[in-house]
Coordinates of C-alpha atoms in Angstrom, one line a residue:
X4 CA 0.0 0.0 0.0
X5 CA 1.5 3.3 -1.0
X6 CA 2.9 5.6 1.7
X7 CA 1.0 8.6 0.2
X8 CA -2.1 8.6 -1.9
X9 CA -2.1 11.7 -4.1
X10 CA -3.1 12.2 -7.7
X11 CA -5.2 10.2 -10.1
X12 CA -3.8 6.7 -10.7
X13 CA -4.3 4.7 -13.9
X14 CA -6.8 1.9 -13.9
X15 CA -5.3 -1.2 -12.5
X16 CA -5.3 -4.5 -14.3
X17 CA -4.7 -7.3 -11.8
X18 CA -4.5 -11.0 -12.4
X19 CA -6.4 -13.5 -10.2
X20 CA -8.9 -12.9 -7.4
X21 CA -7.4 -11.2 -4.4
X22 CA -8.1 -13.3 -1.4
X23 CA -9.5 -10.9 1.3
X24 CA -11.1 -7.7 0.1
X25 CA -11.9 -5.3 2.9
X26 CA -15.5 -4.2 3.1
X27 CA -15.9 -2.8 6.6
X28 CA -15.4 0.8 7.8
X29 CA -11.9 1.6 8.7
X30 CA -11.4 1.2 12.5
X31 CA -9.1 3.2 14.7
X32 CA -5.8 1.3 15.0
X33 CA -4.2 0.7 18.5
X34 CA -1.8 3.7 18.1
X35 CA -1.1 4.0 21.8
X36 CA -0.1 0.4 22.3
X37 CA 2.0 0.6 19.1
X38 CA 3.9 3.7 19.9
X39 CA 4.9 2.4 23.3
X40 CA 7.0 -0.1 21.4
X41 CA 8.5 2.6 19.2
X42 CA 9.7 4.9 21.9
X43 CA 11.7 7.1 19.6
X44 CA 8.6 7.8 17.4
X45 CA 7.1 10.3 19.9
X46 CA 3.6 10.7 21.2
X47 CA 0.6 10.4 18.9
X48 CA -1.1 13.6 17.7
X49 CA -3.4 12.3 14.9
X50 CA -4.0 9.2 12.8
X51 CA -5.7 9.6 9.4
X52 CA -6.9 6.7 7.2
X53 CA -5.3 6.4 3.8
X54 CA -8.2 5.9 1.5
X55 CA -6.8 4.1 -1.5
X56 CA -5.7 0.5 -1.6
X57 CA -7.7 -2.7 -1.8
X58 CA -6.2 -5.4 0.5
X59 CA -4.6 -3.8 3.6
X60 CA -5.2 -0.7 5.7
X61 CA -2.9 2.3 5.9
X62 CA -2.8 5.4 8.1
X63 CA -0.9 8.6 8.1
X64 CA 0.3 8.9 11.7
X65 CA 1.4 12.3 13.1
X66 CA 3.4 12.3 16.3
X67 CA 5.5 14.8 18.3
X68 CA 8.5 13.5 16.3
X69 CA 7.0 13.8 12.8
X70 CA 4.9 11.8 10.3
X71 CA 4.8 8.1 9.7
X72 CA 3.0 5.5 7.6
X73 CA 1.2 2.9 9.7
X74 CA 0.3 -0.2 7.9
X75 CA -2.1 -2.9 9.1
X76 CA -1.6 -6.2 7.3
X77 CA -4.9 -7.9 6.6
X78 CA -4.5 -9.8 3.3
X79 CA -4.7 -13.3 4.5
X80 CA -2.0 -14.9 2.3
X81 CA 0.6 -12.4 3.4
X82 CA -0.5 -11.2 6.8
X83 CA 1.5 -13.5 9.1
X84 CA 4.5 -12.3 11.0
X85 CA 7.1 -14.5 9.2
X86 CA 6.0 -13.5 5.7
X87 CA 6.0 -9.8 6.7
X88 CA 9.4 -10.1 8.3
X89 CA 10.8 -11.6 5.2
X90 CA 9.5 -8.7 3.1
X91 CA 11.0 -6.3 5.6
X92 CA 14.4 -7.9 5.4
X93 CA 14.3 -7.8 1.6
X94 CA 13.5 -4.1 1.6
X95 CA 16.3 -3.4 4.1
X96 CA 18.8 -5.1 1.8
X97 CA 17.4 -3.4 -1.3
X98 CA 17.7 -0.1 0.4
X99 CA 21.4 -0.9 1.2
X100 CA 21.9 -1.5 -2.5
X101 CA 20.5 2.0 -3.3
X102 CA 17.0 1.1 -4.5
X103 CA 14.3 3.7 -3.6
X104 CA 12.4 1.8 -1.0
X105 CA 11.0 2.7 2.5
X106 CA 12.1 0.0 4.9
X107 CA 10.1 -0.3 8.1
X108 CA 11.3 1.1 11.4
X109 CA 12.4 -1.2 14.2
X110 CA 10.9 -1.0 17.6
X111 CA 12.9 -0.8 20.9
X112 CA 13.4 -4.5 20.8
X113 CA 14.6 -4.5 17.2
X114 CA 11.4 -6.0 15.7
X115 CA 9.8 -4.6 12.6
X116 CA 6.4 -6.3 13.0
X117 CA 4.1 -5.5 15.9
X118 CA 1.4 -8.0 16.7
X119 CA -1.5 -6.4 18.6
X120 CA -4.8 -8.0 19.1
X121 CA -3.9 -10.8 16.7
X122 CA -3.2 -8.2 13.9
X123 CA 0.2 -7.4 12.4
X124 CA 1.3 -3.8 12.1
X125 CA 4.4 -2.1 10.7
X126 CA 5.6 1.5 11.0
X127 CA 7.4 3.1 8.0
X128 CA 8.8 6.6 7.4
X129 CA 6.4 8.9 5.6
X130 CA 7.5 9.5 2.0
X131 CA 6.3 12.7 0.4
X132 CA 5.5 12.1 -3.2
X133 CA 2.8 11.5 -5.8
X134 CA 1.7 8.7 -8.1
X135 CA 2.3 9.0 -11.8
X136 CA 0.6 6.9 -14.4
X137 CA 1.8 6.4 -18.0
X138 CA 0.0 9.5 -19.3
X139 CA 2.2 11.6 -17.0
X140 CA 5.4 9.9 -18.1
X141 CA 7.5 11.2 -21.0
X142 CA 9.5 8.9 -23.2
X143 CA 12.4 9.5 -20.9
X144 CA 10.2 8.8 -17.8
X145 CA 9.1 5.5 -19.5
X146 CA 12.8 4.6 -20.0
X147 CA 13.5 5.3 -16.3
X148 CA 10.6 3.2 -15.2
X149 CA 11.7 0.2 -17.3
X150 CA 15.2 0.5 -16.0
X151 CA 14.0 0.8 -12.4
X152 CA 12.0 -2.4 -12.6
X153 CA 14.9 -4.2 -14.3
X154 CA 17.1 -3.0 -11.4
X155 CA 14.6 -4.3 -8.9
X156 CA 14.8 -7.7 -10.4
X157 CA 18.6 -7.9 -10.5
X158 CA 18.9 -6.6 -7.0
X159 CA 16.4 -9.1 -5.7
X160 CA 18.5 -11.8 -7.3
X161 CA 21.4 -10.6 -5.1
X162 CA 19.5 -10.3 -1.8
X163 CA 17.1 -13.2 -1.8
X164 CA 17.8 -16.9 -1.6
X165 CA 17.9 -18.9 -4.8
X166 CA 14.4 -19.6 -6.1
X167 CA 13.2 -23.3 -5.9
X168 CA 14.0 -25.2 -9.1
X169 CA 11.3 -26.1 -11.6
X170 CA 8.4 -24.3 -13.2
X171 CA 5.0 -24.8 -11.8
X172 CA 3.5 -21.6 -13.3
X173 CA 0.7 -23.2 -15.3
X174 CA -1.5 -21.1 -17.5
X175 CA -5.3 -21.0 -17.2
X176 CA -7.3 -23.8 -18.7
X177 CA -10.1 -22.6 -21.1
X178 CA -12.6 -25.1 -19.8
X179 CA -12.2 -23.8 -16.3
X180 CA -12.6 -20.2 -17.5
X181 CA -15.8 -21.1 -19.4
X182 CA -17.3 -22.4 -16.2
X183 CA -16.5 -19.1 -14.5
X184 CA -18.0 -17.1 -17.4
X185 CA -21.2 -19.1 -17.1
X186 CA -21.5 -18.4 -13.4
X187 CA -20.7 -14.7 -13.7
X188 CA -23.2 -14.4 -16.6
X189 CA -25.9 -15.9 -14.4
X190 CA -25.1 -13.5 -11.6
X191 CA -24.8 -10.4 -13.8
X192 CA -28.2 -11.2 -15.5
X193 CA -29.9 -11.7 -12.2
X194 CA -28.5 -8.6 -10.5
X195 CA -31.1 -6.0 -9.4
X196 CA -31.5 -3.2 -9.9
X197 CA -29.8 -3.7 -13.3
X198 CA -27.4 -1.0 -14.3
X199 CA -25.2 0.0 -17.2
X200 CA -22.3 -1.9 -15.5
X201 CA -24.3 -5.1 -15.5
X202 CA -25.0 -4.7 -19.2
X203 CA -21.3 -4.1 -19.9
X204 CA -20.4 -7.1 -17.8
X205 CA -22.7 -9.3 -19.8
X206 CA -21.5 -8.0 -23.1
X207 CA -17.8 -8.5 -22.1
X208 CA -18.5 -12.0 -20.8
X209 CA -20.2 -13.1 -24.0
X210 CA -17.4 -11.4 -26.0
X211 CA -14.7 -13.2 -23.9
X212 CA -16.5 -16.6 -24.4
X213 CA -16.2 -16.1 -28.2
X214 CA -12.5 -15.0 -27.9
X215 CA -11.7 -18.1 -25.9
X216 CA -13.3 -20.4 -28.3
X217 CA -11.3 -18.8 -31.1
X218 CA -8.0 -18.8 -29.3
X219 CA -8.1 -21.9 -27.0
X220 CA -5.4 -23.5 -29.1
X221 CA -3.0 -20.7 -28.2
X222 CA -2.8 -21.6 -24.5
X223 CA 0.8 -21.2 -23.5
X224 CA 2.9 -24.0 -21.8
X225 CA 4.0 -23.7 -18.2
X226 CA 6.8 -21.2 -17.5
X227 CA 10.2 -23.0 -17.3
X228 CA 12.1 -20.4 -15.2
X229 CA 11.3 -17.8 -12.5
X230 CA 12.9 -15.4 -10.2
X231 CA 12.1 -13.0 -7.3
X232 CA 9.8 -10.2 -8.2
X233 CA 8.0 -7.3 -6.4
X234 CA 4.7 -9.0 -7.3
X235 CA 2.5 -5.9 -7.5
X236 CA 4.4 -3.2 -9.4
X237 CA 1.9 -0.5 -10.5
X238 CA 1.3 3.2 -10.2
X239 CA -0.2 3.1 -6.7
X240 CA 2.9 1.3 -5.5
X241 CA 5.4 3.8 -6.8
X242 CA 5.9 7.3 -5.5
X243 CA 7.6 10.1 -7.4
X244 CA 9.2 13.4 -6.5
X245 CA 9.0 15.4 -9.7
X246 CA 10.2 13.1 -12.5
X247 CA 12.2 10.8 -10.3
X248 CA 11.0 7.7 -8.4
X249 CA 11.1 8.3 -4.6
X250 CA 9.9 5.0 -3.3
X251 CA 8.7 1.6 -4.4
X252 CA 6.2 0.5 -1.7
X253 CA 3.9 -2.4 -0.8
X254 CA 6.1 -5.5 -1.1
X255 CA 3.4 -7.8 0.2
X256 CA 3.4 -9.9 -3.0
X257 CA 7.1 -10.4 -3.1
X258 CA 7.6 -13.9 -4.5
X259 CA 8.9 -16.1 -7.2
X260 CA 7.4 -15.7 -10.7
X261 CA 8.6 -15.4 -14.3
X262 CA 10.4 -12.1 -14.1
X263 CA 9.6 -10.7 -17.5
X264 CA 5.9 -11.3 -16.9
X265 CA 6.0 -8.7 -14.1
X266 CA 7.5 -6.3 -16.6
X267 CA 4.6 -6.9 -19.1
X268 CA 1.9 -6.8 -16.4
X269 CA 3.3 -3.5 -15.1
X270 CA 3.3 -2.0 -18.6
X271 CA -0.3 -3.1 -19.1
X272 CA -1.2 -1.1 -16.0
X273 CA 1.0 2.0 -16.4
X274 CA 0.4 2.5 -20.1
X275 CA -3.2 1.6 -20.6
X276 CA -5.4 4.3 -21.9
X277 CA -9.1 4.8 -20.8
X278 CA -10.3 3.3 -24.0
X279 CA -8.4 0.1 -23.3
X280 CA -5.4 0.6 -25.6
X281 CA -1.7 0.6 -24.7
X282 CA 0.5 3.6 -25.5
X283 CA 2.9 1.5 -27.5
X284 CA 5.6 4.1 -28.1
X285 CA 6.1 4.4 -24.3
X286 CA 5.9 0.7 -23.9
X287 CA 8.7 0.3 -26.5
X288 CA 10.9 2.7 -24.6
X289 CA 10.1 1.1 -21.2
X290 CA 10.7 -2.4 -22.5
X291 CA 14.0 -1.5 -24.1
X292 CA 15.3 -0.1 -20.8
X293 CA 13.9 -3.1 -18.9
X294 CA 15.7 -5.6 -21.1
X295 CA 18.9 -3.8 -20.8
X296 CA 18.8 -3.5 -17.0
X297 CA 17.5 -7.0 -16.4
X298 CA 19.6 -8.7 -19.0
X299 CA 16.5 -10.2 -20.6
X300 CA 16.4 -11.0 -24.3
X301 CA 13.6 -10.5 -26.8
X302 CA 12.6 -14.2 -26.7
X303 CA 12.0 -13.9 -22.9
X304 CA 9.8 -10.8 -23.4
X305 CA 7.9 -12.4 -26.3
X306 CA 7.1 -15.4 -24.1
X307 CA 6.0 -13.1 -21.3
X308 CA 3.8 -11.1 -23.6
X309 CA 2.0 -14.3 -24.7
X310 CA 1.5 -15.6 -21.2
X311 CA 0.2 -12.3 -19.8
X312 CA -2.1 -11.9 -22.8
X313 CA -3.5 -15.3 -22.0
X314 CA -3.8 -14.5 -18.4
X315 CA -5.8 -11.4 -19.2
X316 CA -8.0 -13.4 -21.5
X317 CA -8.9 -15.7 -18.7
X318 CA -9.1 -13.1 -15.9
X319 CA -12.3 -11.9 -14.2
X320 CA -11.3 -10.8 -10.7
X321 CA -13.2 -7.5 -10.9
X322 CA -16.5 -9.3 -11.7
X323 CA -15.8 -11.9 -9.0
X324 CA -15.4 -9.1 -6.5
X325 CA -18.7 -7.5 -7.6
X326 CA -20.9 -10.5 -8.0
X327 CA -19.5 -13.1 -5.7
X328 CA -18.0 -11.0 -2.9
X329 CA -20.4 -8.1 -3.3
X330 CA -17.5 -5.7 -3.2
X331 CA -17.7 -2.9 -5.8
X332 CA -14.5 -0.9 -5.1
X333 CA -12.8 -2.3 -8.2
X334 CA -15.7 -1.6 -10.5
X335 CA -14.2 1.6 -12.0
X336 CA -11.3 -0.4 -13.3
X337 CA -13.5 -2.8 -15.3
X338 CA -14.2 -0.7 -18.5
X339 CA -10.5 -0.2 -19.4
X340 CA -9.4 -3.6 -18.2
X341 CA -12.0 -5.5 -20.2
X342 CA -11.5 -3.4 -23.3
X343 CA -7.7 -3.9 -23.1
X344 CA -8.2 -7.7 -23.5
X345 CA -10.1 -7.2 -26.8
X346 CA -7.7 -4.6 -28.2
X347 CA -4.6 -6.7 -27.2
X348 CA -6.0 -9.7 -29.0
X349 CA -6.6 -7.7 -32.1
X350 CA -3.2 -5.9 -31.9
X351 CA -1.3 -8.9 -30.7
X352 CA 1.6 -8.6 -33.0
X353 CA 2.0 -4.9 -32.5
X354 CA 2.1 -5.4 -28.7
X355 CA 4.7 -8.2 -29.1
X356 CA 6.8 -6.0 -31.3
X357 CA 6.7 -3.1 -28.8
X358 CA 8.1 -5.3 -26.1
X359 CA 10.7 -7.1 -28.2
X360 CA 11.8 -4.6 -30.9

């Protein structure tokens, strides 16, 4: 979750269904109990919820010593102390290598994770900055973004243990996706009162069913190699001061995945336009810088483009949130995200060329 939520982010395009969306009102965190563990942080003055972010809770905490970002970890797959501590150690090592990150503060006992009332909290320095989507990045800014992500991947290779051998990153099976489409169609058609969103959802689901039937034979094989990645690299997790990145935040999804796929996913978020097209000139600059910084060749990027395209073709997490979890916070992302799949399928070769040329 970003340390500062300012500006208008690009629509996000995420893969899979996040495990634990938050639907309740934001409660007051146990600031007093927490700050007693961080004696050098001062006495609390105010604590303001940070409104953006879908999986965890964040607060801007003002004390007699300054401003901090207080994060409450709630996303079930990543909210245990051991997982959070591993993320913290990684950011500390990355910071030592010169990456723009915001490692957590240690309490008086040297711990970076505070467990209070069965919940995990972490205190970070407050980073002033703003989010910038692809429309706000020049060609030079796109180059710097690609180089930054490539640098993240090479630095993670230095600070993390060797990833386990083997692949295991299977692509979605069309027959499973078709069952999901049928269920979501049923729910969208039955939703009352019916809205324009429901009509668009039905249209996109029927459209996607046809695309899957047409392209089922293009299902990619399992990925054969993977490395450590940030796991959630998008505009809300990158803060800028002016034209320069100030901090990469929210390392909850740190894990082992095909590295070039993170580069493609990030581009599909940063550089998507409201109509669901990618700004390919900026993608080309970004991808060229990423390949150079990460040491990735064109073949690796071509494979990643194909696998992420297939991932998007089979992905319905926003509709699952709306119709199965009754959570509408991701609804505004759906028009651009769903249109991107159709455009990408039509312009497949142009997209591939932008990443590999």
